[in-house]
PDB file of C-alpha atoms and ligand atoms in Angstrom:
ATOM      1  CA  MET H   1     265.730   3.332 199.440  1.00 58.00           C
ATOM      2  CA  LYS H   2     267.551   6.494 200.742  1.00 77.00           C
ATOM      3  CA  LYS H   3     269.756   8.636 198.481  1.00 96.00           C
ATOM      4  CA  ILE H   4     272.221  11.166 199.827  1.00 98.00           C
ATOM      5  CA  ALA H   5     273.482  14.328 197.814  1.00 98.00           C
ATOM      6  CA  LEU H   6     276.791  15.387 199.311  1.00 98.00           C
ATOM      7  CA  GLY H   7     278.734  18.279 198.482  1.00 98.00           C
ATOM      8  CA  CYS H   8     281.462  20.863 200.203  1.00 98.00           C
ATOM      9  CA  ASP H   9     284.057  23.457 199.309  1.00 98.00           C
ATOM     10  CA  HIS H  10     287.826  23.365 200.321  1.00 98.00           C
ATOM     11  CA  GLY H  11     287.232  24.022 203.715  1.00 98.00           C
ATOM     12  CA  GLY H  12     284.647  21.270 204.013  1.00 98.00           C
ATOM     13  CA  LEU H  13     286.651  18.519 202.034  1.00 98.00           C
ATOM     14  CA  ASP H  14     288.182  16.553 204.664  1.00 98.00           C
ATOM     15  CA  ILE H  15     284.801  15.815 206.497  1.00 98.00           C
ATOM     16  CA  LYS H  16     282.664  15.491 203.528  1.00 98.00           C
ATOM     17  CA  ASN H  17     285.174  12.817 202.458  1.00 98.00           C
ATOM     18  CA  ALA H  18     284.804  11.344 205.898  1.00 98.00           C
ATOM     19  CA  VAL H  19     280.866  11.286 205.618  1.00 98.00           C
ATOM     20  CA  ARG H  20     281.331   9.885 201.939  1.00 98.00           C
ATOM     21  CA  ASP H  21     283.513   6.909 203.336  1.00 98.00           C
ATOM     22  CA  TYR H  22     280.685   6.143 205.881  1.00 98.00           C
ATOM     23  CA  LEU H  23     277.990   6.126 203.319  1.00 98.00           C
ATOM     24  CA  GLU H  24     280.176   3.734 201.255  1.00 98.00           C
ATOM     25  CA  ALA H  25     280.754   1.468 204.294  1.00 98.00           C
ATOM     26  CA  GLN H  26     277.209   1.383 205.024  1.00 97.00           C
ATOM     27  CA  LYS H  27     276.270   0.743 201.558  1.00 97.00           C
ATOM     28  CA  ILE H  28     274.017   4.087 201.253  1.00 97.00           C
ATOM     29  CA  ALA H  29     273.213   5.211 197.866  1.00 98.00           C
ATOM     30  CA  TYR H  30     274.883   9.011 197.426  1.00 98.00           C
ATOM     31  CA  THR H  31     275.912  11.421 194.836  1.00 98.00           C
ATOM     32  CA  ASP H  32     279.258  13.453 195.677  1.00 98.00           C
ATOM     33  CA  PHE H  33     278.579  16.817 193.867  1.00 98.00           C
ATOM     34  CA  GLY H  34     282.119  17.881 194.955  1.00 97.00           C
ATOM     35  CA  THR H  35     284.475  19.714 195.099  1.00 98.00           C
ATOM     36  CA  PHE H  36     286.849  17.233 195.045  1.00 98.00           C
ATOM     37  CA  ASN H  37     290.502  18.876 196.271  1.00 98.00           C
ATOM     38  CA  THR H  38     291.651  21.511 198.599  1.00 97.00           C
ATOM     39  CA  ASP H  39     291.824  24.090 195.405  1.00 98.00           C
ATOM     40  CA  SER H  40     289.944  27.125 196.958  1.00 98.00           C
ATOM     41  CA  VAL H  41     286.271  27.138 195.483  1.00 98.00           C
ATOM     42  CA  ASP H  42     283.098  29.335 195.888  1.00 98.00           C
ATOM     43  CA  TYR H  43     281.033  27.564 198.229  1.00 98.00           C
ATOM     44  CA  PRO H  44     277.486  28.770 197.031  1.00 98.00           C
ATOM     45  CA  GLU H  45     278.084  26.720 193.689  1.00 98.00           C
ATOM     46  CA  PHE H  46     278.286  23.237 195.409  1.00 98.00           C
ATOM     47  CA  ALA H  47     275.663  24.089 198.120  1.00 99.00           C
ATOM     48  CA  LEU H  48     273.159  24.929 195.408  1.00 98.00           C
ATOM     49  CA  LYS H  49     273.980  21.433 193.361  1.00 98.00           C
ATOM     50  CA  VAL H  50     272.983  19.791 196.686  1.00 98.00           C
ATOM     51  CA  ALA H  51     270.016  22.122 197.724  1.00 98.00           C
ATOM     52  CA  ASP H  52     268.641  21.838 194.226  1.00 98.00           C
ATOM     53  CA  ALA H  53     269.124  17.893 194.003  1.00 98.00           C
ATOM     54  CA  VAL H  54     267.252  17.593 197.375  1.00 98.00           C
ATOM     55  CA  ALA H  55     264.515  20.184 196.458  1.00 98.00           C
ATOM     56  CA  ASN H  56     263.647  18.234 193.074  1.00 97.00           C
ATOM     57  CA  GLY H  57     263.116  15.131 195.151  1.00 97.00           C
ATOM     58  CA  ASP H  58     266.088  13.176 193.442  1.00 94.00           C
ATOM     59  CA  TYR H  59     267.739  12.769 196.873  1.00 98.00           C
ATOM     60  CA  GLU H  60     265.972  12.566 200.261  1.00 97.00           C
ATOM     61  CA  SER H  61     268.760  14.185 202.241  1.00 98.00           C
ATOM     62  CA  GLY H  62     271.773  16.230 201.671  1.00 98.00           C
ATOM     63  CA  ILE H  63     275.084  16.824 203.471  1.00 99.00           C
ATOM     64  CA  ILE H  64     276.749  19.996 202.740  1.00 99.00           C
ATOM     65  CA  CYS H  65     280.079  21.047 204.299  1.00 99.00           C
ATOM     66  CA  CYS H  66     282.219  23.948 204.243  1.00 98.00           C
ATOM     67  CA  GLY H  67     284.583  26.019 206.838  1.00 98.00           C
ATOM     68  CA  THR H  68     281.961  26.722 209.385  1.00 98.00           C
ATOM     69  CA  GLY H  69     278.842  25.202 207.647  1.00 98.00           C
ATOM     70  CA  ILE H  70     277.017  28.411 207.943  1.00 98.00           C
ATOM     71  CA  GLY H  71     277.754  29.477 204.365  1.00 98.00           C
ATOM     72  CA  VAL H  72     276.215  26.540 202.772  1.00 98.00           C
ATOM     73  CA  SER H  73     273.477  26.606 205.060  1.00 98.00           C
ATOM     74  CA  MET H  74     272.414  30.143 203.696  1.00 98.00           C
ATOM     75  CA  VAL H  75     272.899  29.102 200.123  1.00 98.00           C
ATOM     76  CA  ALA H  76     270.460  25.888 200.717  1.00 98.00           C
ATOM     77  CA  ASN H  77     267.884  27.647 202.784  1.00 98.00           C
ATOM     78  CA  LYS H  78     267.650  30.140 199.665  1.00 98.00           C
ATOM     79  CA  VAL H  79     266.006  26.881 197.647  1.00 98.00           C
ATOM     80  CA  LYS H  80     262.330  26.328 197.841  1.00 97.00           C
ATOM     81  CA  GLY H  81     261.528  23.314 199.977  1.00 98.00           C
ATOM     82  CA  ILE H  82     264.960  23.240 201.716  1.00 98.00           C
ATOM     83  CA  ARG H  83     265.315  22.997 205.339  1.00 98.00           C
ATOM     84  CA  ALA H  84     269.029  23.358 206.055  1.00 98.00           C
ATOM     85  CA  ALA H  85     270.618  23.046 209.644  1.00 98.00           C
ATOM     86  CA  VAL H  86     273.982  23.949 210.630  1.00 98.00           C
ATOM     87  CA  VAL H  87     274.713  21.269 213.097  1.00 98.00           C
ATOM     88  CA  THR H  88     277.856  20.904 215.807  1.00 98.00           C
ATOM     89  CA  ASP H  89     276.682  18.507 218.398  1.00 98.00           C
ATOM     90  CA  GLU H  90     274.881  15.030 218.733  1.00 98.00           C
ATOM     91  CA  PHE H  91     271.745  16.592 220.182  1.00 98.00           C
ATOM     92  CA  CYS H  92     271.158  19.344 217.529  1.00 98.00           C
ATOM     93  CA  ALA H  93     271.685  16.538 214.933  1.00 98.00           C
ATOM     94  CA  GLU H  94     268.822  14.477 216.449  1.00 98.00           C
ATOM     95  CA  MET H  95     266.369  17.655 217.028  1.00 98.00           C
ATOM     96  CA  THR H  96     266.504  19.353 213.576  1.00 98.00           C
ATOM     97  CA  ARG H  97     265.320  16.069 212.283  1.00 98.00           C
ATOM     98  CA  ARG H  98     262.761  15.318 214.855  1.00 98.00           C
ATOM     99  CA  HIS H  99     261.299  19.083 215.407  1.00 98.00           C
ATOM    100  CA  ASN H 100     262.598  20.528 212.219  1.00 98.00           C
ATOM    101  CA  ASN H 101     262.447  17.850 209.568  1.00 98.00           C
ATOM    102  CA  ALA H 102     265.654  19.075 208.198  1.00 98.00           C
ATOM    103  CA  ASN H 103     266.417  17.779 205.030  1.00 98.00           C
ATOM    104  CA  VAL H 104     270.125  19.317 204.455  1.00 98.00           C
ATOM    105  CA  LEU H 105     272.593  18.913 207.289  1.00 99.00           C
ATOM    106  CA  CYS H 106     275.418  21.635 206.953  1.00 99.00           C
ATOM    107  CA  MET H 107     278.683  21.032 209.085  1.00 99.00           C
ATOM    108  CA  GLY H 108     282.029  22.978 209.246  1.00 98.00           C
ATOM    109  CA  GLY H 109     285.404  21.319 208.622  1.00 98.00           C
ATOM    110  CA  ARG H 110     286.806  23.901 210.724  1.00 98.00           C
ATOM    111  CA  VAL H 111     284.583  23.251 213.760  1.00 98.00           C
ATOM    112  CA  ILE H 112     284.267  19.625 214.022  1.00 98.00           C
ATOM    113  CA  ASP H 113     286.709  16.870 213.295  1.00 98.00           C
ATOM    114  CA  ARG H 114     285.817  13.582 211.153  1.00 98.00           C
ATOM    115  CA  VAL H 115     284.670  11.175 213.673  1.00 98.00           C
ATOM    116  CA  LYS H 116     282.336  14.081 215.049  1.00 98.00           C
ATOM    117  CA  ALA H 117     280.867  14.755 211.208  1.00 99.00           C
ATOM    118  CA  VAL H 118     280.292  11.203 210.790  1.00 98.00           C
ATOM    119  CA  LYS H 119     278.640  10.884 214.071  1.00 98.00           C
ATOM    120  CA  LEU H 120     276.183  13.707 213.354  1.00 98.00           C
ATOM    121  CA  ALA H 121     275.694  12.375 209.768  1.00 98.00           C
ATOM    122  CA  GLU H 122     274.571   9.049 211.154  1.00 98.00           C
ATOM    123  CA  ILE H 123     272.324  10.534 213.779  1.00 98.00           C
ATOM    124  CA  PHE H 124     270.800  12.881 211.189  1.00 98.00           C
ATOM    125  CA  LEU H 125     270.147  10.043 208.660  1.00 98.00           C
ATOM    126  CA  ASN H 126     268.589   7.695 211.015  1.00 97.00           C
ATOM    127  CA  THR H 127     266.278  10.055 212.921  1.00 98.00           C
ATOM    128  CA  GLU H 128     262.801  10.489 211.617  1.00 98.00           C
ATOM    129  CA  PHE H 129     260.384  13.677 211.999  1.00 98.00           C
ATOM    130  CA  ASP H 130     258.238  13.475 215.167  1.00 97.00           C
ATOM    131  CA  GLY H 131     255.526  15.271 213.272  1.00 96.00           C
ATOM    132  CA  GLY H 132     252.510  16.037 215.295  1.00 96.00           C
ATOM    133  CA  ARG H 133     252.423  19.606 216.633  1.00 96.00           C
ATOM    134  CA  HIS H 134     255.703  20.099 214.775  1.00 97.00           C
ATOM    135  CA  GLU H 135     253.918  19.600 211.571  1.00 97.00           C
ATOM    136  CA  LYS H 136     251.814  22.816 211.618  1.00 97.00           C
ATOM    137  CA  ARG H 137     255.194  24.720 212.283  1.00 98.00           C
ATOM    138  CA  ILE H 138     256.834  23.244 209.355  1.00 98.00           C
ATOM    139  CA  ASN H 139     253.633  23.953 207.201  1.00 97.00           C
ATOM    140  CA  MET H 140     254.236  27.720 208.601  1.00 98.00           C
ATOM    141  CA  ILE H 141     257.888  27.949 207.456  1.00 97.00           C
ATOM    142  CA  THR H 142     256.644  26.606 203.850  1.00 97.00           C
ATOM    143  CA  GLU H 143     253.912  29.331 204.015  1.00 97.00           C
ATOM    144  CA  ILE H 144     256.788  31.932 204.480  1.00 97.00           C
ATOM    145  CA  GLU H 145     258.497  30.509 201.773  1.00 96.00           C
ATOM    146  CA  ASN H 146     255.588  30.672 199.408  1.00 95.00           C
ATOM    147  CA  ARG H 147     254.740  34.378 200.286  1.00 95.00           C
TER     148      ARG H 147
HETATM  149  C1  LIG F 201     286.178  29.600 203.057  1.00 74.34           C
HETATM  150  O1  LIG F 201     287.381  30.076 203.399  1.00 74.34           O
HETATM  151  C2  LIG F 201     284.954  29.462 204.068  1.00 74.34           C
HETATM  152  O2  LIG F 201     284.575  31.005 204.038  1.00 74.34           O
HETATM  153  C3  LIG F 201     284.153  28.730 203.933  1.00 74.34           C
HETATM  154  O3  LIG F 201     284.399  27.185 203.650  1.00 74.34           O
HETATM  155  C4  LIG F 201     282.868  28.610 204.725  1.00 74.34           C
HETATM  156  O4  LIG F 201     283.146  28.698 205.966  1.00 74.34           O
HETATM  157  C5  LIG F 201     281.718  29.679 204.473  1.00 74.34           C
HETATM  158  O5  LIG F 201     280.681  30.110 205.352  1.00 74.34           O
END
């Protein structure tokens, strides 16, 4: 069964909570690694918790939200085995799964609203990797990571 790791900073709290409510409603297992209120926090701390949880195999995918989605994606992509993508539209939510086999979705609470965040999470979680010619490219990313 899919298990999702969730996280955010204060800038992404609202959309993270919307995604959390969606996962609850769909009975999809998840852990919310925080933050849990609007106090200002440092996004690297929360992004790293989610990225580590996915990288160590405890969770199939991660969803991390900050103000833009950019900071958390930078952090997550520093972790070996993580392919994190900042997504703001439906097409990219689908393609980053189909072509990039992304395992972490990053979104910005100052960029998209709650409804869009849930839609993008839904697409991300329900789209499979195409494999085939894309497999080789993902392996090339892994090789770069292992240099
Ligand atoms: C916090 O103000 C903001 O910098 C953060 O949420 C994020 O947008 C960073 O990329």
